[in-house]
Each structure stands twice: as structure tokens, then as C-alpha cells.
XYZ file of C-alpha atoms in Angstrom:
212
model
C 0.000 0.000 0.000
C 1.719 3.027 -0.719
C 1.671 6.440 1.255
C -0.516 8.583 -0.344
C -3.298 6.120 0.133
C -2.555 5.178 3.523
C -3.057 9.456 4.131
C -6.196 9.121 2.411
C -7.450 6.414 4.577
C -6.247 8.312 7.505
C -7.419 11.198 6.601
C -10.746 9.955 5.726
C -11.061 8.095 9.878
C -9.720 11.694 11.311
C -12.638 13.111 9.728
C -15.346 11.065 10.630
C -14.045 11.218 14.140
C -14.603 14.702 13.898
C -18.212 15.076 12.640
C -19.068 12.126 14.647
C -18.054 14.094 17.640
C -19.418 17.969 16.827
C -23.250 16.086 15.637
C -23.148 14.204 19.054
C -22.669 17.559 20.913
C -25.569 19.502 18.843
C -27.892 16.357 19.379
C -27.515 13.353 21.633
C -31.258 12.055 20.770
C -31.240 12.243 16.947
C -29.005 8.932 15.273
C -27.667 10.242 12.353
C -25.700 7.304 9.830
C -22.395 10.197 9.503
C -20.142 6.651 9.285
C -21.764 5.654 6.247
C -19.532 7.372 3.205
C -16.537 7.544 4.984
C -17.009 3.580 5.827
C -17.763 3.213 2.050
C -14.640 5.452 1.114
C -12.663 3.665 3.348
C -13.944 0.086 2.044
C -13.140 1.478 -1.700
C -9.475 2.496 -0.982
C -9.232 -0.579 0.804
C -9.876 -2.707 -2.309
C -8.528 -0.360 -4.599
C -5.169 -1.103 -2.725
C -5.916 -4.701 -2.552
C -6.303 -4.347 -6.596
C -2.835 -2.875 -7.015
C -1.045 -4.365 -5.175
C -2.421 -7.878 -7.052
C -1.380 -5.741 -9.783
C 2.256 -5.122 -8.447
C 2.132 -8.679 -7.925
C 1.480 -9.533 -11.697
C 3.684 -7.306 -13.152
C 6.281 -8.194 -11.072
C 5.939 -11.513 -11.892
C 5.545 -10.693 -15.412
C 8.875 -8.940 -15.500
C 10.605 -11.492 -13.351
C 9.415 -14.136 -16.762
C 10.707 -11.908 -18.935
C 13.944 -11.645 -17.387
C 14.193 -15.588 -16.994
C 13.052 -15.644 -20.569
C 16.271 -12.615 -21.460
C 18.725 -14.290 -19.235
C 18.308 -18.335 -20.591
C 18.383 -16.625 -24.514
C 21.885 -14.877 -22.952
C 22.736 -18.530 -21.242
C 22.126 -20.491 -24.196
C 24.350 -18.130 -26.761
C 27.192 -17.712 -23.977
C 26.979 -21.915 -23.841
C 26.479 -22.148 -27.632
C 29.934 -20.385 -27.798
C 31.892 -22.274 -24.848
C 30.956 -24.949 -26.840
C 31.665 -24.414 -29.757
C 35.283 -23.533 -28.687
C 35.660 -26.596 -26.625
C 34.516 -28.695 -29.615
C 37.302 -27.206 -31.796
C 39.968 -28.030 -29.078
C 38.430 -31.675 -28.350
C 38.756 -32.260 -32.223
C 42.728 -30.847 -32.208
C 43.050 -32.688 -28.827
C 41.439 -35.632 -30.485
C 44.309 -35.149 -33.253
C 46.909 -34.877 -31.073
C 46.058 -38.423 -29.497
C 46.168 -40.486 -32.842
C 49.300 -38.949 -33.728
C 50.738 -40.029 -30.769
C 49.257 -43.740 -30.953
C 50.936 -43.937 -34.640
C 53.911 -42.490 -33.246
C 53.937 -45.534 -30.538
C 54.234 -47.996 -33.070
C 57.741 -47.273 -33.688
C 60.093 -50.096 -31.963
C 63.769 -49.743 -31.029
C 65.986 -51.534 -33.328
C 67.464 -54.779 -31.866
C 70.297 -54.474 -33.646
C 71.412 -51.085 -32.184
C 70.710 -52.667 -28.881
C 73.368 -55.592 -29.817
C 75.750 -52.720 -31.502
C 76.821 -50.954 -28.045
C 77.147 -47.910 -29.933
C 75.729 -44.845 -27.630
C 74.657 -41.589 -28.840
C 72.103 -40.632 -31.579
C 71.061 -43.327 -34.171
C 70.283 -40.394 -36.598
C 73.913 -38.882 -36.529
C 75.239 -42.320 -36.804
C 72.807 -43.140 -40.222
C 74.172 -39.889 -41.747
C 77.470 -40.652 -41.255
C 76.783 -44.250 -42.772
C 75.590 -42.434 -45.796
C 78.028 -39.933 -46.172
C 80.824 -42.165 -46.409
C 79.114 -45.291 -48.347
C 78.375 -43.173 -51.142
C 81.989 -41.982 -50.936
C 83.013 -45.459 -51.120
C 80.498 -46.735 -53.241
C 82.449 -44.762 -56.329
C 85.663 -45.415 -54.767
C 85.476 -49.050 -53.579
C 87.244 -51.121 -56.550
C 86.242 -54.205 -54.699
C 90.073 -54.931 -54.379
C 89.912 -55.828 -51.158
C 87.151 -57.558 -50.955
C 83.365 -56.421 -50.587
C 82.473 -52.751 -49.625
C 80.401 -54.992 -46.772
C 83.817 -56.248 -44.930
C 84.973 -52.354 -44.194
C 83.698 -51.351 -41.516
C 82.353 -47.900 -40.362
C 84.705 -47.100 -37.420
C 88.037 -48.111 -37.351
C 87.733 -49.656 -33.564
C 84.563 -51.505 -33.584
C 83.027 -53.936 -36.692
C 80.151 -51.869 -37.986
C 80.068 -53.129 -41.392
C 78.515 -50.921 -44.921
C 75.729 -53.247 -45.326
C 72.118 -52.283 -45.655
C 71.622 -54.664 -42.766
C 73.749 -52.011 -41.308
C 71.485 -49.055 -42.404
C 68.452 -50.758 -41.627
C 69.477 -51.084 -37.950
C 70.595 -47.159 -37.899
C 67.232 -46.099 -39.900
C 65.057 -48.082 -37.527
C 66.791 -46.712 -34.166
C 66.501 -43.092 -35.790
C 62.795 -43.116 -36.030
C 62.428 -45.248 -32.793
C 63.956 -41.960 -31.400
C 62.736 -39.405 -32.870
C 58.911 -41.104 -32.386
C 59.776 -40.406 -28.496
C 60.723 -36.897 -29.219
C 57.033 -36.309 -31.214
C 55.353 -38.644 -28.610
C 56.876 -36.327 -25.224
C 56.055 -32.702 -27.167
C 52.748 -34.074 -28.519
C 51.992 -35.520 -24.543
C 52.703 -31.840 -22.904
C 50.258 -30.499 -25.895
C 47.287 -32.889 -24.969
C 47.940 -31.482 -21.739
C 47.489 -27.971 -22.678
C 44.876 -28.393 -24.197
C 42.850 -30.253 -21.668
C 43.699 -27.419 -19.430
C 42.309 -24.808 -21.831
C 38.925 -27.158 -22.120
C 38.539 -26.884 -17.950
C 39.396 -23.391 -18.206
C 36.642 -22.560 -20.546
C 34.236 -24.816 -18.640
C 35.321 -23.543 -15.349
C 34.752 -19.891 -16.936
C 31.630 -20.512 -17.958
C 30.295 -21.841 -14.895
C 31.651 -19.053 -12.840
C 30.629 -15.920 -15.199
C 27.074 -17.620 -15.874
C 26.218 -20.285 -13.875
C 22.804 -21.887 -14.781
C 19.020 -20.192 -14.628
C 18.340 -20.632 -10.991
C 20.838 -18.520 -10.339
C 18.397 -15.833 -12.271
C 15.436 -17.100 -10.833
């Protein structure tokens, strides 16, 4: 109810008061119904008030839908977007993961294992091929097959393709752990940017009731 009809109200009891007490002194026999309109006036501003303030009610309520109805059209284009970015970094993530399974198919050579040789297989195969193709136009089979030399002058590691094969296989083995440890830290990353955007989501908008 607000204040200017509570006056009213007021205003209208103060007055009856009033005439109810001058008529009594100017005739105490004589009944005379003086309660009558400001009892009706009163009953009126009652119900008007009871009528807006239903009224408040409804359009309170009325704007409180509309907001629900503004705020889940703003939810479900702020969620439409998180997803959409999470699906783009699922599918690289997704990627990421088959990469790294083909890359884990890639098996040490055995032969390298047996070789004792230390160090990188891939410096090793280009230093195989540097120096067979040198020897391939040089070797004039004199002494034998370009197979008996051997690669270093203190251990047998003879220029076969057996020999190549072994180097070649160890190379890849390797550098397949390389791709598999930088591709590992990537899947990483981007699982953390996926609970980052969830996480953000969650906090900035949260879900209706929190509207309601």
C-alpha cells in the first residue's frame, strides 16, 4: 500500500471522528448514519489497494518471466559459444592423441641394442651415408666387398644395408619419443584450456536458478 493512500485512509477516519463528535454535541437524541460514506470510502481504498497491489504482484511476476526468458536466450548463446570452442579443441586434442598412438608404433631396433654404440642413431645413419656413397664410387672391390669395411676403425660396424636398416630403424624409434613427449605436454594444454573454458563458464554464468 503506498503512502498517499494510507493518508487518504487516515485522513478519511480523522474526519469522521470529527463530525461524529461535533453532531453528538448539537444532538444526543437524533441517530444520524455520519459513518456511512466515509465507511464506504474507506472500504473502496481498501480494495482499490488490494487491486494494485495484485497488480504489483502480476507485473512483477511478469517482468521477473521476462527476465528468466532474457537471461536463458543470454545462457544459451554464452553456452552455444563455450561450446563451440571446446569442440574445436576436443577435435585438435582428439588429433593430437592419434598422432601419438601412430607415433607408438615405432620399436627400437634390436640391432642397435646388440651394436653398443651410444649416442644418436640419426647422426650415426648420416654418417653411414656420407661415407658409403663416398666409397660406393671409390670401392674397386680390391679388397674384398664394400660390406667387410667397416664404419669405425675400432669396432666392426660393417657398410651393409643390414647395417642401415638397424641405424634407420633406431633413428625413427627416437625421434617417435621426441614427437610422442612434445605431442603428450600439448594434450595437456589443451585439456587445461577445455577446464578453463568450462570452469569460466560456470563461474561468469552459472545456470538459470541462479536468475530465478
Amino acid at each position: 500500500m503506498k503512502l498517499n493512500e494510507i493518508l487518504l485512509i487516515g485522513g478519511a477516519l480523522l474526519a469522521a471522528l470529527v463530525l461524529s463528535k461535533n453532531r453528538g454535541l448539537s444532538s444526543s437524541n437524533t441517530t444520524i448514519p455520519f459513518i456511512d460514506p466515509f465507511t464506504s470510502l474507506l472500504s473502496k481504498a481498501q480494495v482499490n489497494a488490494v487491486q494494485k497491489l495484485e497488480t504489483n504482484i502480476d507485473t512483477l511476476e511478469s517482468v521477473r518471466q521476462s527476465n528468466l526468458g532474457i537471461a536463458s536466450s543470454i545462457l544459451d548463446y554464452e553456452k552455444s559459444l563455450s561450446d563451440v570452442a571446446i569442440s574445436k579443441i576436443t577435435t585438435e586434442q582428439d588429433k593430437t592423441q592419434s598422432f601419438i598412438s601412430q607415433e607408438q608404433k615405432y620399436q627400437p631396433s634390436s640391432w642397435w641394442s646388440k651394436s653398443g654404440l651410444k649416442g644418436a642413431a640419426q647422426s650415426y645413419l648420416n654418417k653411414f651415408d656420407s661415407e658409403f656413397k663416398f666409397y660406393q664410387n671409390a670401392w674397386t672391390g680390391e679388397k674384398g666387398s664394400l660390406s667387410q669395411k667397416s664404419l669405425f676403425p675400432d669396432v666392426y660396424i660393417p657398410f651393409s644395408q643390414s647395417t642401415r636398416a638397424g641405424f634407420a630403424q633406431q633413428a625413427r624409434y627416437e625421434t617417435a619419443q621426441e614427437n610422442i613427449q612434445k605431442a603428450t605436454g600439448l594434450v595437456i594444454r589443451q585439456q587445461g584450456e577445455i577446464d578453463r573454458l568450462q570452469e569460466e563458464y560456470q563461474t561468469r554464468y552459472g545456470n538459470l536458478s541462479r536468475y530465478g
